[in-house]
mmCIF file of C-alpha atoms in Angstrom:
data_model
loop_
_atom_site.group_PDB
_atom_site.id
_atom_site.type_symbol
_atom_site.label_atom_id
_atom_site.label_comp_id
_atom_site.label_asym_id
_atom_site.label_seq_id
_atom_site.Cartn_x
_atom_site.Cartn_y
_atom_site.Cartn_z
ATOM 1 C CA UNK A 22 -2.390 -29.282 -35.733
ATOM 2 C CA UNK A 23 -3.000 -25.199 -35.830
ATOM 3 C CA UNK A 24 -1.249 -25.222 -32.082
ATOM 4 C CA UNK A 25 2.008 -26.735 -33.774
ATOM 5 C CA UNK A 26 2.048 -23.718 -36.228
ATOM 6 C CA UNK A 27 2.374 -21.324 -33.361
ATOM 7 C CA UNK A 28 5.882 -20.139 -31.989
ATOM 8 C CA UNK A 29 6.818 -20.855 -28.677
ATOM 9 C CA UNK A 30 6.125 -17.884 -27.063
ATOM 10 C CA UNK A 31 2.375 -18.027 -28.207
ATOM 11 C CA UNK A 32 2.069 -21.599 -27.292
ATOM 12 C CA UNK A 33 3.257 -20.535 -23.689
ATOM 13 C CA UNK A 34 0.607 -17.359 -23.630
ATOM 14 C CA UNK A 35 -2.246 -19.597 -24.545
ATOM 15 C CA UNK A 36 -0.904 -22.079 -21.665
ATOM 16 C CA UNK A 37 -0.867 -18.985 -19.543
ATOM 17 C CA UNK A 38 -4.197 -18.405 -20.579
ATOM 18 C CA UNK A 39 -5.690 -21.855 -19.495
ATOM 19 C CA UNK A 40 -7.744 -22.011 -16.574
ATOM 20 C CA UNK A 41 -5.659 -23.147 -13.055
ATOM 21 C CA UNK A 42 -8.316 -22.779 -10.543
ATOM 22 C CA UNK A 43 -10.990 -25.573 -9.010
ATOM 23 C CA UNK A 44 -13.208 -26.796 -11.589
ATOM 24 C CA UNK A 45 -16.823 -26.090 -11.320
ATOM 25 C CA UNK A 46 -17.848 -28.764 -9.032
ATOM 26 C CA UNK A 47 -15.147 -28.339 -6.324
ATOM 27 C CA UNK A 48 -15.483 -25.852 -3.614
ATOM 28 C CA UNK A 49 -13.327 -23.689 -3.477
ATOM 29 C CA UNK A 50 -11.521 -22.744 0.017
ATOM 30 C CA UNK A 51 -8.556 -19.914 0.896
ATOM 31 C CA UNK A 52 -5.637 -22.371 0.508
ATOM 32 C CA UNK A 53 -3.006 -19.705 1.799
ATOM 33 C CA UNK A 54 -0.549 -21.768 -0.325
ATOM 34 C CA UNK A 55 -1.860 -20.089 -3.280
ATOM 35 C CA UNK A 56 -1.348 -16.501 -2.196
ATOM 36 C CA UNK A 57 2.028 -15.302 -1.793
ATOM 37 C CA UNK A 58 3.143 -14.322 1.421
ATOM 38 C CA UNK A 59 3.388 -10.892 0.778
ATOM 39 C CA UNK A 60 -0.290 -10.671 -1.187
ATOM 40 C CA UNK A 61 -1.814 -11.880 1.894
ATOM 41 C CA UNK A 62 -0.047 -9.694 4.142
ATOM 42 C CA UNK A 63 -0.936 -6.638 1.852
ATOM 43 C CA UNK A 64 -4.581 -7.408 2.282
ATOM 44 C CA UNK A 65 -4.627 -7.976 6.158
ATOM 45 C CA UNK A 66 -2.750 -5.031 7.105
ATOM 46 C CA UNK A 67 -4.969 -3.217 4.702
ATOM 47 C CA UNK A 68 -8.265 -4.827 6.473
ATOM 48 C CA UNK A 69 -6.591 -3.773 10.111
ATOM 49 C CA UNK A 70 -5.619 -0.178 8.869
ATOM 50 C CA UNK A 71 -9.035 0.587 7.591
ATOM 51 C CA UNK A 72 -11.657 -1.342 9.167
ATOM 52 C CA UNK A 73 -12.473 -2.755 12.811
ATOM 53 C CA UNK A 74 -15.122 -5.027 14.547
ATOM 54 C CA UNK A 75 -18.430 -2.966 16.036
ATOM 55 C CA UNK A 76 -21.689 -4.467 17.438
ATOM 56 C CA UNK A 77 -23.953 -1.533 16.222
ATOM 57 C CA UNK A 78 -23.011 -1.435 12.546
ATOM 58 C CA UNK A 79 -22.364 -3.592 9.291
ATOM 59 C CA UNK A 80 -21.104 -2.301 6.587
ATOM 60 C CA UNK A 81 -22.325 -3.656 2.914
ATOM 61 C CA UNK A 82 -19.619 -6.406 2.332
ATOM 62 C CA UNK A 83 -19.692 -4.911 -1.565
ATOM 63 C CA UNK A 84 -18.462 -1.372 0.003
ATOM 64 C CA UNK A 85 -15.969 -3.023 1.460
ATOM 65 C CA UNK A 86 -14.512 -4.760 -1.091
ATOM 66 C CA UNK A 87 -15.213 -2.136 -3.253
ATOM 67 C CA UNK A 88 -12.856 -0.397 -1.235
ATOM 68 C CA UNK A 89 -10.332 -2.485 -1.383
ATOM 69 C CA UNK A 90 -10.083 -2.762 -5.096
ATOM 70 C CA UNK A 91 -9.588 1.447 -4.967
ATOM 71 C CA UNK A 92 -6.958 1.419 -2.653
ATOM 72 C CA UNK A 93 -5.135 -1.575 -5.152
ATOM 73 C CA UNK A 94 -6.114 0.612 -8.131
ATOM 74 C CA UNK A 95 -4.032 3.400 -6.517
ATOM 75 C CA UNK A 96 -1.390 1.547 -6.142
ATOM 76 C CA UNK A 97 -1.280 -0.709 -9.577
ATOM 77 C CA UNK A 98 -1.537 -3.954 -7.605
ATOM 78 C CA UNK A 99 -4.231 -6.556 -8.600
ATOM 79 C CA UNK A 100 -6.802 -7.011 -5.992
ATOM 80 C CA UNK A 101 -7.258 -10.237 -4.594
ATOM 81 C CA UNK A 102 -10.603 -11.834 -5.524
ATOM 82 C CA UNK A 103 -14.067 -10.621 -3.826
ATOM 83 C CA UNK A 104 -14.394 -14.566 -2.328
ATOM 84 C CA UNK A 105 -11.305 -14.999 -1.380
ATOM 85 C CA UNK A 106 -10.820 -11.343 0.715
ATOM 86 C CA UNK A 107 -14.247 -12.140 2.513
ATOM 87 C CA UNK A 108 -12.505 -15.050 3.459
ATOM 88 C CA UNK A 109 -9.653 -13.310 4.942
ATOM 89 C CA UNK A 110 -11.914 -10.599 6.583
ATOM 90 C CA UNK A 111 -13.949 -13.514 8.418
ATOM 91 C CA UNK A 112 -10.613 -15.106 9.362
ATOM 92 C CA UNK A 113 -9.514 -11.866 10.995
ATOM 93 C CA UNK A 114 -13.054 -10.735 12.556
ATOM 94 C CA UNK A 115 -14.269 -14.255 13.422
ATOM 95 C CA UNK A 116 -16.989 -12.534 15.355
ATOM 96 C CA UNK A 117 -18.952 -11.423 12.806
ATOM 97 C CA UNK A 118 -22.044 -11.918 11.267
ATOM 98 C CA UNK A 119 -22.833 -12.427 7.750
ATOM 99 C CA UNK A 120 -26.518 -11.856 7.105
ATOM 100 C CA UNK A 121 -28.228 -12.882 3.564
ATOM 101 C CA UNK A 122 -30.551 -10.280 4.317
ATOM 102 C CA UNK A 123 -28.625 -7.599 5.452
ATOM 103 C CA UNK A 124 -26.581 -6.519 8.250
ATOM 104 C CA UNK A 125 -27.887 -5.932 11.645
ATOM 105 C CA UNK A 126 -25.199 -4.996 13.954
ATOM 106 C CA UNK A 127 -22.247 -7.791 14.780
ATOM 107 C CA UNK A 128 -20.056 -6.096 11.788
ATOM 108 C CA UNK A 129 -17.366 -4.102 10.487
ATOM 109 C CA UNK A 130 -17.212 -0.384 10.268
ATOM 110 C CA UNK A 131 -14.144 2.168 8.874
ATOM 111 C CA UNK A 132 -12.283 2.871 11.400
ATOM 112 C CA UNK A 133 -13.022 5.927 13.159
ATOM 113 C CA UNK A 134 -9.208 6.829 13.900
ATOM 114 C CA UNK A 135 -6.676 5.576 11.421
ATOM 115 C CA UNK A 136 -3.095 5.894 12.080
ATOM 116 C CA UNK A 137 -0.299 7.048 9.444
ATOM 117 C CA UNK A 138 2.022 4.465 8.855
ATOM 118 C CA UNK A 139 5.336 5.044 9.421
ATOM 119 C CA UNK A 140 7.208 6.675 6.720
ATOM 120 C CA UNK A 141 10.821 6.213 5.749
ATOM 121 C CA UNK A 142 13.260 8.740 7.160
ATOM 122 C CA UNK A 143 14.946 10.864 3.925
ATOM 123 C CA UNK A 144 17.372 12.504 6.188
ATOM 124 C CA UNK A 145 21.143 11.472 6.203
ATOM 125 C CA UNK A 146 21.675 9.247 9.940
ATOM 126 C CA UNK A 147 23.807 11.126 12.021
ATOM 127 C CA UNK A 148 26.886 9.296 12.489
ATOM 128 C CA UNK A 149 30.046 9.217 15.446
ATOM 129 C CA UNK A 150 31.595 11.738 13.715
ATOM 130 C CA UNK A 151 31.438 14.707 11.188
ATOM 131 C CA UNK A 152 34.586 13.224 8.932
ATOM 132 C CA UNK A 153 32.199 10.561 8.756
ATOM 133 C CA UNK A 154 29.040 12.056 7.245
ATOM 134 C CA UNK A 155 31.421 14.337 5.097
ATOM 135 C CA UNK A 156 32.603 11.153 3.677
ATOM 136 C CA UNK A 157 29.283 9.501 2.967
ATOM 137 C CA UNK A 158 27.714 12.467 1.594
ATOM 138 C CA UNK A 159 30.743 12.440 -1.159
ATOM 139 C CA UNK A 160 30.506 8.849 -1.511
ATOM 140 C CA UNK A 161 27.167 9.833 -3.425
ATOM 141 C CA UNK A 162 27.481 11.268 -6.615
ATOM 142 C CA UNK A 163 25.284 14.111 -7.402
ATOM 143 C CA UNK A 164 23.872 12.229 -10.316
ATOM 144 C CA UNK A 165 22.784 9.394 -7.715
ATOM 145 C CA UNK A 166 21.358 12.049 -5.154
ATOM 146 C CA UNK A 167 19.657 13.938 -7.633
ATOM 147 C CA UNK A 168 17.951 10.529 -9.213
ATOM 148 C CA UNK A 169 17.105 9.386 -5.891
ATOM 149 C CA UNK A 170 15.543 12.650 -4.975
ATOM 150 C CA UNK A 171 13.652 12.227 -8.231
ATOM 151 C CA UNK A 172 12.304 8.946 -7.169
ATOM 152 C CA UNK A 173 11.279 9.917 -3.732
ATOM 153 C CA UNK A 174 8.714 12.785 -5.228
ATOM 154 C CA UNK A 175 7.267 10.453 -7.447
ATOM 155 C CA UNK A 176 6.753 8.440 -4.632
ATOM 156 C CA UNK A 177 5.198 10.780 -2.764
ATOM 157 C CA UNK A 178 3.644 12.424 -6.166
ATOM 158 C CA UNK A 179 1.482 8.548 -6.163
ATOM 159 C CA UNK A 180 0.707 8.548 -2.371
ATOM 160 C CA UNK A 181 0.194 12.540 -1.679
ATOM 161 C CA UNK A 182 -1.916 12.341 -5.002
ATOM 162 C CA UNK A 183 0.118 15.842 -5.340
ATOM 163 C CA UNK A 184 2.380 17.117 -7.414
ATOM 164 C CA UNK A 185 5.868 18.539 -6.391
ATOM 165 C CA UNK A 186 8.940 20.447 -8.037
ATOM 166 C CA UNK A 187 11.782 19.054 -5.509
ATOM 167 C CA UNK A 188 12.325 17.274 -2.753
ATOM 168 C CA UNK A 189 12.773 20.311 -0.360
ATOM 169 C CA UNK A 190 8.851 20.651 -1.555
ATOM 170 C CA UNK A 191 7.951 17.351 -0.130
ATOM 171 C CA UNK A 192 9.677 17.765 3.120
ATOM 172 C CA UNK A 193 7.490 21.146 3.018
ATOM 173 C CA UNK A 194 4.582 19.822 2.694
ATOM 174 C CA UNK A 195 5.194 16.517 5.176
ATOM 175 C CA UNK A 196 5.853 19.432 7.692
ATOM 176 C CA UNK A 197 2.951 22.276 7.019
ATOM 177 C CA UNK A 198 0.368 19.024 7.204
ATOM 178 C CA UNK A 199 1.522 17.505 10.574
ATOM 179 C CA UNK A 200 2.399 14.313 8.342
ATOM 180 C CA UNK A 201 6.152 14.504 11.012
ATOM 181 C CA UNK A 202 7.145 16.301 13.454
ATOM 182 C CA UNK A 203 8.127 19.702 12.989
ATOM 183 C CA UNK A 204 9.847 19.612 16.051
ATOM 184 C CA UNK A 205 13.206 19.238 14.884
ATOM 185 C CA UNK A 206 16.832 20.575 13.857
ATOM 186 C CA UNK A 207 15.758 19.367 10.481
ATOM 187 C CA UNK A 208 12.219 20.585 10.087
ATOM 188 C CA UNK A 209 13.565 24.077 11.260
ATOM 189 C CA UNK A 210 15.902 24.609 8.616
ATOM 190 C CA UNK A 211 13.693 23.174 5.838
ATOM 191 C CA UNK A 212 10.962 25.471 7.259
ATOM 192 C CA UNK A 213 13.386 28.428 6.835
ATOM 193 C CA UNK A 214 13.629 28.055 3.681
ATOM 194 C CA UNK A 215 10.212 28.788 3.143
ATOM 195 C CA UNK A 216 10.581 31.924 5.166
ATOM 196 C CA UNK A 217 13.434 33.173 3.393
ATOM 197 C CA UNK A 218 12.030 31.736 -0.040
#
């Protein structure tokens, strides 16, 4: 009777509230069903960026995961659960073995070389013809450039974990750090203007 004096909305947050997984006596098993798609593609690239299969060492599966929650605390995501991502770590180094006692060898380790993913290019593409570029650049208001430019530093404010005044700061920094090439018509004149700045 107390549940009928409630308002819809907070009948449908305690709903929300109600537990949806396995009761206690099932066992519980990674139904991919129940992860999205793109949750369980987050997590495996994230396991094949970071770590990789060695016979000599075995990591603590808590540092791990530990890990992993830091790297979806970074980027405001909700980490999958610890049962569930040891079941996605086995699934993608079947080789491995799980010791109660410890690990002996037959693990996982960091990996000792870890490759930048590819970043998005913020330069204009270079089209058949300069009418053309002349036209898309004035197809873009400056209000639109100047938000998107404001976007792109935050972005790279969250994954530089630095901050930056412009976007002609970013490109600086992507260049002075080897993060792309600086071998280019671009690079050269953004790296001017630090010469003549």
């Amino acid at each position: 009777q107390d549940v009928q004096k409630f308002s819809d909305n907070d009948k449908l947050y305690l709903y929300l509230q109600l537990p949806s997984g396995p009761s206690l006596g099932e066992k519980s098993s990674l139904d991919l069903s129940s992860l999205g798609t793109a949750e369980y593609m987050h997590v495996c690239n994230w396991i094949r960026n970071h770590l990789e299969e060695h016979t000599d060492t075995c990591l603590p599966k808590q540092d791990v995961y530990d890990a992993y929650k830091r790297y979806c605390d970074n980027l405001c995501c909700r980490p999958l659960s610890a049962a569930n991502f040891g079941k996605i770590i086995r699934e993608i180094f079947p080789n491995i073995k799980a010791r109660r006692l410890g690990g002996r060898g037959h693990g996982i380790r960091r990996k000792t070389v870890v490759s930048l993913p590819p970043l998005p290019s913020l330069d204009l593409k270079v089209t058949e013809t300069q009418s053309e570029l002349t036209e898309l650049v004035q197809s873009y208001s400056s209000e639109v450039m100047e938000a998107a430019c404001a976007l792109t530093c935050h972005w790279a404010e969250k994954i530089l974990k630095r901050s930056f005044n412009n976007i002609v700061e970013v490109a600086q920094f992507l260049i002075q750090q080897h993060i792309i090439s600086s071998r280019s018509a671009h690079a050269d004149l953004v790296m001017a203007m630090v010469v003549s700045g």
